[in-house]
Coordinates of C-alpha atoms in Angstrom, one line a residue:
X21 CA 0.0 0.0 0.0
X22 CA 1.8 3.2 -0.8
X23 CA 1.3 5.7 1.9
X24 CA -2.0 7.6 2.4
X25 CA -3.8 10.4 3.7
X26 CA -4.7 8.8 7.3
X27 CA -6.2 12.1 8.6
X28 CA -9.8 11.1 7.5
X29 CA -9.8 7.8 8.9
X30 CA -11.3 6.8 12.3
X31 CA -9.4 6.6 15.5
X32 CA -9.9 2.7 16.5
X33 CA -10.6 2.3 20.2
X34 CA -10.5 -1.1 21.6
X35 CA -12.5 -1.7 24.6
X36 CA -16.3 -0.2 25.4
X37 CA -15.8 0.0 29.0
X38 CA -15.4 3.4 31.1
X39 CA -12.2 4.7 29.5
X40 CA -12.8 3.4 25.8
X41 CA -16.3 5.2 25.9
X42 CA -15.0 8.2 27.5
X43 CA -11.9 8.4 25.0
X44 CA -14.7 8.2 22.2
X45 CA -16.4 10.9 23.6
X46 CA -13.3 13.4 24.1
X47 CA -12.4 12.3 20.3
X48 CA -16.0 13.4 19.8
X49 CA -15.0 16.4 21.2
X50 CA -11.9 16.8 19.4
X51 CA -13.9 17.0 15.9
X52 CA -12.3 13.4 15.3
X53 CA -14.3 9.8 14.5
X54 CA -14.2 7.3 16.8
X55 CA -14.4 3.6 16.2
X56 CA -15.4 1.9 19.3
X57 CA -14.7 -2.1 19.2
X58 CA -16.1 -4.4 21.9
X59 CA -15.6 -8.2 22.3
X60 CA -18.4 -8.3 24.5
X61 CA -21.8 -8.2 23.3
X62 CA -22.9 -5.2 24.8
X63 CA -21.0 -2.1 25.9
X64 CA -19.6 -2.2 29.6
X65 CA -19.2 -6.0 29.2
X66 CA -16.3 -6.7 31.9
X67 CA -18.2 -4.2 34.5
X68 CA -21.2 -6.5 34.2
X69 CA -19.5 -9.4 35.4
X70 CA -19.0 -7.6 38.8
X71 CA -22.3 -5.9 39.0
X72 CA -22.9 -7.1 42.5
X73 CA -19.9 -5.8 43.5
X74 CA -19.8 -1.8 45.2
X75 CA -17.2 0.5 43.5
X76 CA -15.2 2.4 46.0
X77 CA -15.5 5.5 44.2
X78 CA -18.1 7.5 44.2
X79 CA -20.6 8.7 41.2
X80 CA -18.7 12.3 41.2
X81 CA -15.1 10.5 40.5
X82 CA -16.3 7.9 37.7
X83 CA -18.0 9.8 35.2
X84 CA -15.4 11.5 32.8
X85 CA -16.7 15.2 32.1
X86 CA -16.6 15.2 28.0
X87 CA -18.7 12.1 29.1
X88 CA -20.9 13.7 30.6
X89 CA -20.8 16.5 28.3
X90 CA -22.2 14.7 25.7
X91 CA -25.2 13.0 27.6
X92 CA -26.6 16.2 28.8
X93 CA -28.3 16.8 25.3
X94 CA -29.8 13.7 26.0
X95 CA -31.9 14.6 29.3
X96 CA -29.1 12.6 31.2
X97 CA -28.8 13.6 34.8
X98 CA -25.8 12.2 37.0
X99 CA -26.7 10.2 40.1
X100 CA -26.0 11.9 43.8
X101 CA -22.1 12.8 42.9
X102 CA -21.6 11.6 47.0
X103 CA -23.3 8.0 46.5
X104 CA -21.3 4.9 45.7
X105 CA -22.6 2.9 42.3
X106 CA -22.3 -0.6 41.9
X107 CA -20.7 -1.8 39.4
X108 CA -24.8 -2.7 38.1
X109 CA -25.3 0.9 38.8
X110 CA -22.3 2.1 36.9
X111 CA -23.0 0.4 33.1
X112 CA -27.1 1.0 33.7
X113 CA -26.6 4.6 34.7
X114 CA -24.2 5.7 33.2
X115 CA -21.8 3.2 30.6
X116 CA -24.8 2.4 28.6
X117 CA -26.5 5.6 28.3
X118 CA -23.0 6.4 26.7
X119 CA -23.0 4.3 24.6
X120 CA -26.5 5.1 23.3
X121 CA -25.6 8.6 23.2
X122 CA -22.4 7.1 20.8
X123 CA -24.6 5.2 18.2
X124 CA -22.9 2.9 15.3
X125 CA -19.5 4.3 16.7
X126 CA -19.7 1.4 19.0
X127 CA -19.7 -1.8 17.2
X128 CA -20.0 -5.4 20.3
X129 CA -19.4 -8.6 19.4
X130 CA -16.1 -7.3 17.6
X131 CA -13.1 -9.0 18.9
X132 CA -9.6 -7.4 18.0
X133 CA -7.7 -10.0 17.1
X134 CA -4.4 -7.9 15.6
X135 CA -2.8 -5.0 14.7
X136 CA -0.6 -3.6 12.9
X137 CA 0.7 -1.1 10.0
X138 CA -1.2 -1.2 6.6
X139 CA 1.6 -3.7 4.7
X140 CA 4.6 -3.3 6.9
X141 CA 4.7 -6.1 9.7
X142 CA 6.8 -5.4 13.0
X143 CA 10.5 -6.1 11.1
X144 CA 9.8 -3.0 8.1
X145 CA 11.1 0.2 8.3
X146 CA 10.3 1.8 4.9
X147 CA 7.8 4.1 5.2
X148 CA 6.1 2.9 8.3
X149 CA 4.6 5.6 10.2
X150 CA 2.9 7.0 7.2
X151 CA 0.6 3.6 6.8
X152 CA -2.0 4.1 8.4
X153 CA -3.2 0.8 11.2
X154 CA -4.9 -1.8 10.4
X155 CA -7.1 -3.7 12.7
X156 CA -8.4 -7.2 12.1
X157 CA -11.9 -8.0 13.9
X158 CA -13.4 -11.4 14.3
X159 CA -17.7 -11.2 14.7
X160 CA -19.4 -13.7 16.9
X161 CA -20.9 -15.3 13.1
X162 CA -17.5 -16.0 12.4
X163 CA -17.1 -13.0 9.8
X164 CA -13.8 -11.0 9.9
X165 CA -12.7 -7.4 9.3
X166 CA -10.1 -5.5 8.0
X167 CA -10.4 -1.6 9.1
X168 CA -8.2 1.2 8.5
X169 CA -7.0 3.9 11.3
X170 CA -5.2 7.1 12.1
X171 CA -4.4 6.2 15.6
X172 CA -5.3 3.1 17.7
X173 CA -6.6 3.6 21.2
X174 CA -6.4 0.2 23.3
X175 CA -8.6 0.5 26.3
X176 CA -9.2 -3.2 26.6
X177 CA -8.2 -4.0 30.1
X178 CA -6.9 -6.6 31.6
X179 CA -10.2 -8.4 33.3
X180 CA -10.0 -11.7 30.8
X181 CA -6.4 -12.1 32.1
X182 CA -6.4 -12.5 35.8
X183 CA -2.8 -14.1 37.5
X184 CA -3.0 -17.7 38.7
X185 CA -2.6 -19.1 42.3
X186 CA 1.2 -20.0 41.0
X187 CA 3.5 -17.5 43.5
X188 CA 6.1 -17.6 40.3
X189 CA 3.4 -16.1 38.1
X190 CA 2.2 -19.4 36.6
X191 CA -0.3 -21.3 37.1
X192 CA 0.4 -23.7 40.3
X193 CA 1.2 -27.8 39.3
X194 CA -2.4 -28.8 39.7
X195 CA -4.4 -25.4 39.0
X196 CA -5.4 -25.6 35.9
X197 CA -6.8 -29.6 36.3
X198 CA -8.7 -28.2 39.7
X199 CA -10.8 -25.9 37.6
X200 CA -14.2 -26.2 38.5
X201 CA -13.3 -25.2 42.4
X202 CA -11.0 -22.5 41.2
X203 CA -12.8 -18.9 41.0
X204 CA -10.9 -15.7 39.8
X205 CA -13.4 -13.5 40.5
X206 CA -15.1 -12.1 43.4
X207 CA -18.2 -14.3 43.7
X208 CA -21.7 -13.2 44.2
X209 CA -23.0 -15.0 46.8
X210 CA -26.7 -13.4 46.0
X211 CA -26.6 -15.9 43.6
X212 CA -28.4 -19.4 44.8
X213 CA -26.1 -21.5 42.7
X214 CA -22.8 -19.4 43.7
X215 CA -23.9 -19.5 47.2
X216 CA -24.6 -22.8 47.4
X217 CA -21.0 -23.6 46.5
X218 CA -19.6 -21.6 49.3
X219 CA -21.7 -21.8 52.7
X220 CA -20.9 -23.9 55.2
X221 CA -17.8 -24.8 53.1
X222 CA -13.9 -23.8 53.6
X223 CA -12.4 -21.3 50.9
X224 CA -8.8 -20.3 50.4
X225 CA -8.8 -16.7 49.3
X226 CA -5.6 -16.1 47.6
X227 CA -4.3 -12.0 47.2
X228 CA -3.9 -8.9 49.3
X229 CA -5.9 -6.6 47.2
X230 CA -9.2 -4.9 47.3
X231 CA -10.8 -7.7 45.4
X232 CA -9.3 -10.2 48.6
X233 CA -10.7 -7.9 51.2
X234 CA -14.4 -7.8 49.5
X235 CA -14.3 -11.6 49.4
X236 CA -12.9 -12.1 52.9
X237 CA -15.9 -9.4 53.5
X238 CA -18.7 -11.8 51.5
X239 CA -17.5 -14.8 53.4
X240 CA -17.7 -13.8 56.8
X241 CA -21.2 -12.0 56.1
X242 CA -22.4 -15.2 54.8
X243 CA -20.8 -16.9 57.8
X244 CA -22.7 -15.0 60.1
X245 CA -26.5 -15.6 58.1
X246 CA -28.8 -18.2 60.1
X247 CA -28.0 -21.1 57.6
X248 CA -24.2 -20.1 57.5
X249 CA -22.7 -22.4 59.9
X250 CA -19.2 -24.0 58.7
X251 CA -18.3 -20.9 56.5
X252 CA -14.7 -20.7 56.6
X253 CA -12.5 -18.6 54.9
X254 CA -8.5 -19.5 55.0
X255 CA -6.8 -15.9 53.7
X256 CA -3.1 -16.7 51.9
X257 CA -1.0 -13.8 51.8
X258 CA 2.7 -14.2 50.4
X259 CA 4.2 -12.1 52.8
X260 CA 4.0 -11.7 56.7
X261 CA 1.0 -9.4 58.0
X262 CA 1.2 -5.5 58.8
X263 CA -0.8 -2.9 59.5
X264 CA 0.1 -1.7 55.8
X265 CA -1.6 -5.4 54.9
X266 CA -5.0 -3.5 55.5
X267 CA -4.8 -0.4 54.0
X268 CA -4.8 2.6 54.9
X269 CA -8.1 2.0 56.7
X270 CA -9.4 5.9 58.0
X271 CA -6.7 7.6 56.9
X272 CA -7.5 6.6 53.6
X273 CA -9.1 10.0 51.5
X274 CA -11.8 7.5 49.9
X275 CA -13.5 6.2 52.8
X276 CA -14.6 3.3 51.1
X277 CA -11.7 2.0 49.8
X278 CA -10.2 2.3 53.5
X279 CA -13.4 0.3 54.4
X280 CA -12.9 -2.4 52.3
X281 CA -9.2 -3.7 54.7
X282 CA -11.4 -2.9 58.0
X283 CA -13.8 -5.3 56.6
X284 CA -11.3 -8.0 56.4
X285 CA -9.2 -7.3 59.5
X286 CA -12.9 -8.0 60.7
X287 CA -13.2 -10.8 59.1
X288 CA -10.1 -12.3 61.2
X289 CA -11.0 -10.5 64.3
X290 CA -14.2 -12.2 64.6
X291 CA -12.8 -15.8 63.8
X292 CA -14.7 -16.0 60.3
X293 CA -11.2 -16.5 58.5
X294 CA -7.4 -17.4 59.5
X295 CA -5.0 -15.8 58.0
X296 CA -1.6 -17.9 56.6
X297 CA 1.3 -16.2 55.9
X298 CA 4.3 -16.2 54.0
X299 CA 2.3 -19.1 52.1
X300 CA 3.4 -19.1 48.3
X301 CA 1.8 -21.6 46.7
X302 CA 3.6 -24.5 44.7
X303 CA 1.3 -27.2 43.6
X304 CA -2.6 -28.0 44.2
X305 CA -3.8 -31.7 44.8
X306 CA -6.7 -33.4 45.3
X307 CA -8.0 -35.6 48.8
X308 CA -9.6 -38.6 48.6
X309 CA -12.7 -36.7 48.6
X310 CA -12.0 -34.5 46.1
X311 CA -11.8 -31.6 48.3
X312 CA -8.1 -29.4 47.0
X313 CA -5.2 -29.6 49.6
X314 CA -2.9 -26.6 48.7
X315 CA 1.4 -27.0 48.9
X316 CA 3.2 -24.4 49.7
X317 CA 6.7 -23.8 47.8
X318 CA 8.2 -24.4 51.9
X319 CA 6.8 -27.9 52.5
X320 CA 3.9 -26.6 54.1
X321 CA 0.7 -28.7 53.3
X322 CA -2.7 -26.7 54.6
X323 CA -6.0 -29.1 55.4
X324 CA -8.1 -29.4 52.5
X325 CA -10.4 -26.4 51.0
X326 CA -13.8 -26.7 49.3
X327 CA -13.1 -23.7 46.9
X328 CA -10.4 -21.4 46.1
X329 CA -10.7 -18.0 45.4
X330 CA -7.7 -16.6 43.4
X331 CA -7.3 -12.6 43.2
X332 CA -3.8 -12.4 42.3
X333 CA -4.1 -9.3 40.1
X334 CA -4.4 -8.7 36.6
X335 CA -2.2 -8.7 33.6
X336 CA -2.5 -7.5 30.0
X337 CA -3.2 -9.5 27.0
X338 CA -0.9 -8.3 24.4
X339 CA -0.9 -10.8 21.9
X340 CA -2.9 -9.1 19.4
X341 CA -0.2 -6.5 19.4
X342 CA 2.7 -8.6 18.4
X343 CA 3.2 -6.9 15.1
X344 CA 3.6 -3.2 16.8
X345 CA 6.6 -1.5 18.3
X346 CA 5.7 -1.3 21.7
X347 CA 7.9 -0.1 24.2
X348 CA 7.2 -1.7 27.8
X349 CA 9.0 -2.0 31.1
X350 CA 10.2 -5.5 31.8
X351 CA 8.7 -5.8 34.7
X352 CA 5.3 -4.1 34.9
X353 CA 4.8 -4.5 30.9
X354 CA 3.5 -0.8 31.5
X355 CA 5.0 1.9 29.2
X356 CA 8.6 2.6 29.7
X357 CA 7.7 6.7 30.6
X358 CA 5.0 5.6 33.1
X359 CA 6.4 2.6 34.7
X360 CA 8.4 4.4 37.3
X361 CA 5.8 6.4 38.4
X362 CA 3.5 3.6 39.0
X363 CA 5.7 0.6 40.4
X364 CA 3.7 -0.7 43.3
X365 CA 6.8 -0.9 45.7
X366 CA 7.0 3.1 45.4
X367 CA 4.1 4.1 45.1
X368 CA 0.3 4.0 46.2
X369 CA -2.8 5.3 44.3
X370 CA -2.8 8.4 45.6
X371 CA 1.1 9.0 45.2
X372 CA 1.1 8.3 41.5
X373 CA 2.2 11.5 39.3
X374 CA -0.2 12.8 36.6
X375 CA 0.8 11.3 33.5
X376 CA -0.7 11.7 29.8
X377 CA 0.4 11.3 26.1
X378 CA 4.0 11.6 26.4
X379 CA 4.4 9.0 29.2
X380 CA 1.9 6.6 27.6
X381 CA 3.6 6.6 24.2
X382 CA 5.6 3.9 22.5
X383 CA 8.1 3.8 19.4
X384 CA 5.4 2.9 17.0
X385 CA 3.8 6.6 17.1
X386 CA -0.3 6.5 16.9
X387 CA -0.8 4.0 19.5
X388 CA -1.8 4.6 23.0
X389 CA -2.6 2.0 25.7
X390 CA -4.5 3.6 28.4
X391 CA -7.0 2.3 31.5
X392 CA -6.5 -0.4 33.1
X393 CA -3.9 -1.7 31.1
X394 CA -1.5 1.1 30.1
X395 CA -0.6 -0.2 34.1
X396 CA 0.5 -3.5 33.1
X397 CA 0.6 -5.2 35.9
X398 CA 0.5 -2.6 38.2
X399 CA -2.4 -3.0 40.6
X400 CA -3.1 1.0 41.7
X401 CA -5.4 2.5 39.1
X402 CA -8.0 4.7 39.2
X403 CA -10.9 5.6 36.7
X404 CA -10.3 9.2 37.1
X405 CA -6.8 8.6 36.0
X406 CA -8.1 6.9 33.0
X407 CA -9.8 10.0 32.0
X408 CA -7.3 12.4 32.5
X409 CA -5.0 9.1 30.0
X410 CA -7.5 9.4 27.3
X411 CA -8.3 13.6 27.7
X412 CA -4.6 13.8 26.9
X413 CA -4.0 11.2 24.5
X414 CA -7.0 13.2 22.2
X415 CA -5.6 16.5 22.4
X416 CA -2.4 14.7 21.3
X417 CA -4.1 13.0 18.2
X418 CA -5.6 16.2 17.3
X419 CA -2.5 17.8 17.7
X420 CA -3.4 19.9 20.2
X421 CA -0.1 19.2 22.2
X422 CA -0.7 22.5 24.5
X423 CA -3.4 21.0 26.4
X424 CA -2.5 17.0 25.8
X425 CA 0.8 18.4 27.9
X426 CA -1.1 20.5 30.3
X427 CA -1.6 17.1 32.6
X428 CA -3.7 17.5 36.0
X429 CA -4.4 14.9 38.3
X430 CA -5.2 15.1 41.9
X431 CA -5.5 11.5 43.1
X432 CA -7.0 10.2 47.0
X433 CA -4.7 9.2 48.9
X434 CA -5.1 6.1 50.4
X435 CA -3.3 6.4 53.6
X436 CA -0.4 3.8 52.8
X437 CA 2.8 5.3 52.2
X438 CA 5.7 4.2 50.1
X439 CA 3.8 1.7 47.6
X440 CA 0.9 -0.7 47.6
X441 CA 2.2 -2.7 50.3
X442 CA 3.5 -5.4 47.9
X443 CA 7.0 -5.9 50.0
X444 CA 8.2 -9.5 50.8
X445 CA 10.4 -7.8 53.7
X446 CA 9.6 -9.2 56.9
X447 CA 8.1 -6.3 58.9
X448 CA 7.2 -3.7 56.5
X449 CA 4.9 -1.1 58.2
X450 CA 4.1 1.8 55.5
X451 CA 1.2 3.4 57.7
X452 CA 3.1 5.6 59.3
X453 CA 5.3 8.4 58.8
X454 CA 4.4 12.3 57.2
X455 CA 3.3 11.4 53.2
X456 CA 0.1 9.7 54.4
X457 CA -3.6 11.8 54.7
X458 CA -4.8 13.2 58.2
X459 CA -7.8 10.5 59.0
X460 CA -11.0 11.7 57.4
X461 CA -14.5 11.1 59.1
X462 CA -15.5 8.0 58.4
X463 CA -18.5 6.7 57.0
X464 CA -21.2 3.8 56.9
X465 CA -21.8 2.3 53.3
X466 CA -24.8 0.2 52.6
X467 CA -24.3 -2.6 49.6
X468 CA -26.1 -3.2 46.7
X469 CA -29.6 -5.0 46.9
X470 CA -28.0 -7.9 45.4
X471 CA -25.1 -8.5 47.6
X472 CA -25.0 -9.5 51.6
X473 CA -24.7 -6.9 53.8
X474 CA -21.3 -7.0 55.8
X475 CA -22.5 -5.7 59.3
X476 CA -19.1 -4.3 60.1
X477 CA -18.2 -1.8 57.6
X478 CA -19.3 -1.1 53.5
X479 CA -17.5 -3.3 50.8
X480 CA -16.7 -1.2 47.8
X481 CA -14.5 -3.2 45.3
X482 CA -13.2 -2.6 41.6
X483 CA -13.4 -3.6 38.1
X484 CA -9.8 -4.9 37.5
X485 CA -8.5 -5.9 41.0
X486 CA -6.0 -4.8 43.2
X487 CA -5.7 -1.4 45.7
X488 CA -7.3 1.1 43.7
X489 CA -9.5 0.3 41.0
X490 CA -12.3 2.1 39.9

């Protein structure tokens, strides 16, 4: 293909969950066409697979203003800005409306299966960056796609790609044959069937994260319902316990993120889960009942489990980028601008810089990941963050480089200092000292109708695991 004109073409945006949508609509704003593609059938697809799950933000820090800005025509009106949406809440409230609002721009059922540079695969300098992209789509009906693009936007997350039980990042000996009593999700025990496979049983919860405390949370609220006797929950954690284990807890500027570690210190406090430390799981084997015994990589060999719940993280799929010059850190697999200022053993939610076009981009100009996964595997990530990502990354296509540079970010802190609390070093206490918040007042969160209420505190959780979320 000899080089073209791309400036008519679409920007491509992979991904119709909260940051795709809102980097259509600041396109939109921009005077540039967006191409919205979603593998899901229907936009917000990864958010509705924790609906019963309570974000920790509330309704004034998740809608993105050109967002909103393009409802209002619409008769749209945002929910209370102080109230806390579920994730339910979010996509009918908000995500879906917005995509409504966007029309044929968003296209579901349209998985990206590559992309690359109109006739120049990963190896071919000549002429490169004036091809334009090209993305192939598969449909559900099995057709496929070829579409052409200015810039490609890849907002696709990382929810299809959660981390095993494995503590060396693969999938324990065992895992992967013990399936159907392996969840990587946080359940909803609202559910009859999902409960059912949980009270009055024993569950491992693997992780340290939000997602861990909201399922230590669950458990121990089912535990204490009238038909809840024998609910156990066993709580792994890789490294030894300290205050920082928890959270910042009040001193945390979201409340309900803070909440969400109160919840499961709890959970242990009231005897509705033991915690094991230092625990880093090896292999997974089966009883002569068929109930999972878990090995740890020390010898250590815990009493069997009913069900495991693993919420190691997230990572991000990049194989349909294989044929684009991307430029990632080697550890997080986050951009190599942006990695620094989000490596989890430096820094917590609230103590990551603002950061926009220029840290997110790679050697193959025109691409841009952003969300959820422009953090690799990074846990801290908020949605507010996201929008400020794709607010700068469309000023930049337009080339409006003014604004796309004029980056500002005021993030929550959560009342951890020095990182995420990710540190293997016996000890590690990162509540204290001057970086973290003064306490702010806390307060009582209900949950949604569809989830158990947890007497103790509220359980607010996120879309893509770990401390911060949504």
């Amino acid at each position: 293909m000899n080089a073209r004109d791309t400036t008519g073409l679409p920007v491509v945006v992979i991904g119709a969950g909260p940051v795709g949508l809102a980097a259509a609509a600041h396109l939109l704003e921009r005077g540039i066409e967006p191409l919205v593609l979603e593998a899901g059938p229907v936009a917000g697809a990864a958010v509705r697979e924790w609906a019963h799950v309570r974000l920790f933000s509330t309704w004034s820090e998740v809608v993105d203003p050109a967002a909103e800005k393009l409802l209002a025509p619409t008769g749209w009106i945002r929910p209370d800005p102080s109230t806390y949406p579920s994730g339910a809440d979010w996509v009918d409230l908000y995500l879906q409306p917005l995509a409504d609002t966007l029309g044929d721009r968003v296209r579901t059922d349209a998985l990206v299966t590559g992309v690359s540079r109109a006739g120049r695969d990963r190896i071919v300098d000549a002429d490169r960056e004036r091809q334009p992209f090209v993305v192939h789509v598969q449909h559900t009906d099995g057709r496929e796609e070829r579409l052409f693009a200015r810039a490609v936007i890849d907002a696709s997350g990382t929810w299809t790609t959660p981390g095993p039980a494995g503590a060396d990042g693969l999938p324990a000996l065992g895992e992967r044959t013990a399936a159907e009593r392996i969840t990587y999700r946080v359940p909803d025990l609202e559910n009859a069937a999902v409960r059912a496979r949980f009270i009055g049983r024993r569950t491992a919860v693997v992780g340290t994260g939000a997602s861990a405390f909201t399922a230590l949370a669950f458990l121990a609220d089912l535990a204490r319902a009238d038909d809840g006797a024998g609910t156990k929950a066993l709580w792994l954690l890789r490294r030894p316990l300290s205050d920082s284990t928890f959270g910042g807890g009040q001193a945390d500027r979201l409340p309900a993120r803070g909440a969400l570690g109160l919840a499961a210190r709890t959970a242990l406090d009231e005897g509705h889960a033991d915690a094991v430390t230092g625990f880093r799981i090896e292999s997974v084997e089966r009883d002569s009942d068929g109930r999972l015994v878990l090995l740890a990589e020390d010898g250590r060999r815990l009493d069997p489990v009913d069900e495991v719940i693993v919420l190691t993280g997230f990572r991000p799929d990049l194989s349909f980028l294989s044929e684009i010059r991307l430029g990632l850190d080697e550890r997080l697999q986050a951009p190599l601008a942006l990695a620094p200022l989000i490596d989890p053993n430096q820094h917590s939610c609230g103590t990551v810089h603002p950061h926009g076009h220029r840290e997110l981009a790679h050697p193959e100009q025109g691409i841009y990941l952003v969300g959820m996964k422009s953090y690799g595997r990074a846990p801290t990530f908020l949605a507010m963050t996201g929008y400020e990502q794709v607010r700068s990354v469309a000023a930049a296509v337009a080339g409006d480089f003014q604004a796309a540079d004029n980056v500002e970010l005021t993030l929550p802190e959560t009342g951890v200092c020095g990182g995420a609390g990710l540190f293997d070093t016996p000890g590690a206490d990162q509540t204290g000292g001057g970086c973290c918040t003064p306490a702010p007042r806390p307060v009582q969160l209900t949950t949604p109708a569809a989830v158990p209420v947890v007497t103790t505190t509220a359980v607010a959780d996120v879309s893509a695991g770990g401390c911060c979320g949504a």
